[in-house]
C-alpha cells in the first residue's frame, strides 16, 4: 500500500558561500527515492534558490517518467557564464559538493562538457563528459533536440498536423534549439523563425538550418542570417508557425503573451518555460503544450546512459523509445480525462516516486 506522503521534496537545499573568493552557489536535491539525484549546473548571475528548487523538481519528474534509476537535483552557480574565472569556480564548486554523494552534476545553461571535465578532474562524480574522457557529449550529439523531434512525431497526430512541411519557430538557438532545428528539418519541418538574446530572424519561405547553425556559431547571433526579416527577440512569440519551441529560459510564456502564440503545438525544450497560468490559457485555446519533463528528457536520458556506461547508439534508442511512449501515454490521458498535459504527466511521474518512497524506512 502507498503511504500517505504529503510532499516529495525538496530533501536538501544547500547554499554555498565562500567569502574569500566571493563565490556563491546553490544545490537543491529534490528527491532521491529512485536513486541518486541527477541534474544540471546552471551558471547565471541571476540564478536564485527558488529557480533551482523548481528546476530540481522538474528533474525529479523527468527521471521518474523516463524510468531512470535517479532522482532529481539541480545546482546554480551565481556568476557570469563568460567569466574568465569559470574554471576556478567549477573547481571550487566540485570540492564543495565532494561529499554530497546523492547529487550527480551535469551540464545546463551556462555550463558545458568542458565544465563537467573540471568537476570530473576534482571529484569524479559527474555526467555529460567530453568524449575523450569517456563521455557521451549530449549537447554536441544533440540529445535533447533529438528527443524533441521524436516527441513531435507523436504529438503532431493529436493536433492533426502533418510533420512534413510543418513550420517551426524556436526561441533560443543554443544547444537545444540548434539540435531541435536540425533533427526536425531532417523530418521535413521548415524552420521559419529563430531567436536569441540579440533578436529574431523570420523567413516565411524557410531558413537554411545548417547555414543558420554555422552563422550562430561563427558570429554569435541568428540576426546575421542574410535573408529574412529581423525582429525584436520577443516577437518570436507571435510569429506565424505550426510548432513553437521555447528553448531558452524559464517563464517566458506567461499570461500576457499566451494569447499571441499562433502555433498549434508547443514542445517545451527549455525547463519550466511557461507559467501555470499560461498553460491553462493555452489549453483553453486548444494549443497543445507538451511539458518540459516529457519533451526535453533526451539530455538526462543520455546523461544517465553515460553514467551507466552505455553506448551512444543505446542512448539514442532509449531516448526515442522512452519519449515516444511517454508522449503517447500522457496525451492519451490528457484527451481522455480533459486535463492539462502537465497534470497527466505529473500523475504518471508521481506514481513511481510515491511507490518508491513507500519502501523507505520511516522509523
Ligand atoms: P544554451 O546556453 O546552449 O542556449 C540558450 C540560448 O538561449 C542561447 O542561444 C541564448 O542566446 C538564448 N536566450 C537566452 N535568453 C533568451 C531570450 N530571452 N530570448 C531569446 N533567446 C534567449 O542552453 P541550452 O543547453 O540550449 O538550454 C536551453 C534550455 O533548455 C534551458 O532552459 C535548459 O535548462 C533546457 N534544457 C537543456 C538541456 C540540454 O540538454 N542542454 C536538456 C533539457 C533542458
PDB file of C-alpha atoms and ligand atoms in Angstrom, residues 42 55 62 74 107-110 138-139 143-144 171-177 195-199 216 233-234 247-250 252 269-271 296-297 299-300, ligand 1:
ATOM      1  CA  UNK A  42      23.184  26.447 -14.272  1.00  0.00           C
ATOM      2  CA  UNK A  55      14.292  23.057 -11.766  1.00  0.00           C
ATOM      3  CA  UNK A  62      11.817  13.833 -15.657  1.00  0.00           C
ATOM      4  CA  UNK A  74      19.899  20.888  -9.700  1.00  0.00           C
ATOM      5  CA  UNK A 107      25.608  20.427 -17.953  1.00  0.00           C
ATOM      6  CA  UNK A 108      22.913  23.118 -18.152  1.00  0.00           C
ATOM      7  CA  UNK A 109      22.607  26.708 -19.362  1.00  0.00           C
ATOM      8  CA  UNK A 110      25.965  28.425 -18.959  1.00  0.00           C
ATOM      9  CA  UNK A 138      24.938  15.218 -25.055  1.00  0.00           C
ATOM     10  CA  UNK A 139      24.977  18.796 -26.348  1.00  0.00           C
ATOM     11  CA  UNK A 143      20.342  14.527 -27.321  1.00  0.00           C
ATOM     12  CA  UNK A 144      17.624  16.922 -26.168  1.00  0.00           C
ATOM     13  CA  UNK A 171      13.137  30.731 -29.104  1.00  0.00           C
ATOM     14  CA  UNK A 172      16.792  30.351 -28.030  1.00  0.00           C
ATOM     15  CA  UNK A 173      19.228  28.997 -30.608  1.00  0.00           C
ATOM     16  CA  UNK A 174      21.700  27.335 -28.231  1.00  0.00           C
ATOM     17  CA  UNK A 175      22.472  23.632 -27.793  1.00  0.00           C
ATOM     18  CA  UNK A 176      18.828  22.568 -27.572  1.00  0.00           C
ATOM     19  CA  UNK A 177      17.414  24.973 -30.161  1.00  0.00           C
ATOM     20  CA  UNK A 195      15.742  33.952 -31.850  1.00  0.00           C
ATOM     21  CA  UNK A 196      18.497  34.573 -29.350  1.00  0.00           C
ATOM     22  CA  UNK A 197      19.233  37.358 -26.882  1.00  0.00           C
ATOM     23  CA  UNK A 198      20.106  39.748 -29.733  1.00  0.00           C
ATOM     24  CA  UNK A 199      16.985  39.361 -31.839  1.00  0.00           C
ATOM     25  CA  UNK A 216      25.208  31.383 -34.919  1.00  0.00           C
ATOM     26  CA  UNK A 233      13.694  38.943 -29.672  1.00  0.00           C
ATOM     27  CA  UNK A 234      10.219  38.788 -28.074  1.00  0.00           C
ATOM     28  CA  UNK A 247      14.487  26.637 -25.742  1.00  0.00           C
ATOM     29  CA  UNK A 248      15.891  29.428 -23.554  1.00  0.00           C
ATOM     30  CA  UNK A 249      14.905  30.467 -20.024  1.00  0.00           C
ATOM     31  CA  UNK A 250      12.044  29.837 -17.526  1.00  0.00           C
ATOM     32  CA  UNK A 252       8.951  33.136 -20.968  1.00  0.00           C
ATOM     33  CA  UNK A 269      12.546  22.478 -24.929  1.00  0.00           C
ATOM     34  CA  UNK A 270      13.500  24.714 -22.002  1.00  0.00           C
ATOM     35  CA  UNK A 271      12.706  23.762 -18.429  1.00  0.00           C
ATOM     36  CA  UNK A 296      13.091  17.590 -23.233  1.00  0.00           C
ATOM     37  CA  UNK A 297      14.123  14.424 -21.351  1.00  0.00           C
ATOM     38  CA  UNK A 299      19.543  15.101 -22.275  1.00  0.00           C
ATOM     39  CA  UNK A 300      19.059  13.367 -18.951  1.00  0.00           C
TER      40      UNK A 300
HETATM   41  P1  LIG B   1      22.385  27.348 -24.220  1.00  0.00           P
HETATM   42  O1  LIG B   1      23.019  28.246 -23.246  1.00  0.00           O
HETATM   43  O2  LIG B   1      23.201  26.492 -25.113  1.00  0.00           O
HETATM   44  O3  LIG B   1      21.388  28.174 -25.185  1.00  0.00           O
HETATM   45  C1  LIG B   1      20.455  29.069 -24.717  1.00  0.00           C
HETATM   46  C2  LIG B   1      20.112  30.006 -25.862  1.00  0.00           C
HETATM   47  O4  LIG B   1      19.011  30.808 -25.446  1.00  0.00           O
HETATM   48  C3  LIG B   1      21.216  30.954 -26.271  1.00  0.00           C
HETATM   49  O5  LIG B   1      21.296  30.996 -27.686  1.00  0.00           O
HETATM   50  C4  LIG B   1      20.751  32.323 -25.752  1.00  0.00           C
HETATM   51  O6  LIG B   1      21.172  33.390 -26.590  1.00  0.00           O
HETATM   52  C5  LIG B   1      19.254  32.138 -25.840  1.00  0.00           C
HETATM   53  N1  LIG B   1      18.461  33.024 -24.986  1.00  0.00           N
HETATM   54  C6  LIG B   1      18.605  33.317 -23.679  1.00  0.00           C
HETATM   55  N2  LIG B   1      17.661  34.192 -23.291  1.00  0.00           N
HETATM   56  C7  LIG B   1      16.906  34.457 -24.395  1.00  0.00           C
HETATM   57  C8  LIG B   1      15.794  35.262 -24.666  1.00  0.00           C
HETATM   58  N3  LIG B   1      15.246  35.996 -23.720  1.00  0.00           N
HETATM   59  N4  LIG B   1      15.279  35.287 -25.928  1.00  0.00           N
HETATM   60  C9  LIG B   1      15.818  34.534 -26.906  1.00  0.00           C
HETATM   61  N5  LIG B   1      16.875  33.739 -26.697  1.00  0.00           N
HETATM   62  C10 LIG B   1      17.411  33.703 -25.470  1.00  0.00           C
HETATM   63  O7  LIG B   1      21.369  26.453 -23.344  1.00  0.00           O
HETATM   64  P2  LIG B   1      20.724  25.058 -23.714  1.00  0.00           P
HETATM   65  O8  LIG B   1      21.566  23.958 -23.183  1.00  0.00           O
HETATM   66  O9  LIG B   1      20.324  25.065 -25.146  1.00  0.00           O
HETATM   67  O10 LIG B   1      19.421  25.083 -22.795  1.00  0.00           O
HETATM   68  C11 LIG B   1      18.286  25.840 -23.140  1.00  0.00           C
HETATM   69  C12 LIG B   1      17.122  25.469 -22.216  1.00  0.00           C
HETATM   70  O11 LIG B   1      16.854  24.070 -22.350  1.00  0.00           O
HETATM   71  C13 LIG B   1      17.362  25.680 -20.724  1.00  0.00           C
HETATM   72  O12 LIG B   1      16.126  26.015 -20.132  1.00  0.00           O
HETATM   73  C14 LIG B   1      17.786  24.320 -20.216  1.00  0.00           C
HETATM   74  O13 LIG B   1      17.504  24.139 -18.857  1.00  0.00           O
HETATM   75  C15 LIG B   1      16.907  23.446 -21.069  1.00  0.00           C
HETATM   76  N6  LIG B   1      17.384  22.085 -21.228  1.00  0.00           N
HETATM   77  C16 LIG B   1      18.610  21.841 -21.742  1.00  0.00           C
HETATM   78  C17 LIG B   1      19.004  20.536 -21.936  1.00  0.00           C
HETATM   79  C18 LIG B   1      20.315  20.214 -22.590  1.00  0.00           C
HETATM   80  O14 LIG B   1      20.490  19.023 -22.922  1.00  0.00           O
HETATM   81  N7  LIG B   1      21.186  21.145 -22.836  1.00  0.00           N
HETATM   82  C19 LIG B   1      18.168  19.476 -21.550  1.00  0.00           C
HETATM   83  C20 LIG B   1      16.907  19.776 -21.034  1.00  0.00           C
HETATM   84  C21 LIG B   1      16.521  21.085 -20.883  1.00  0.00           C
END
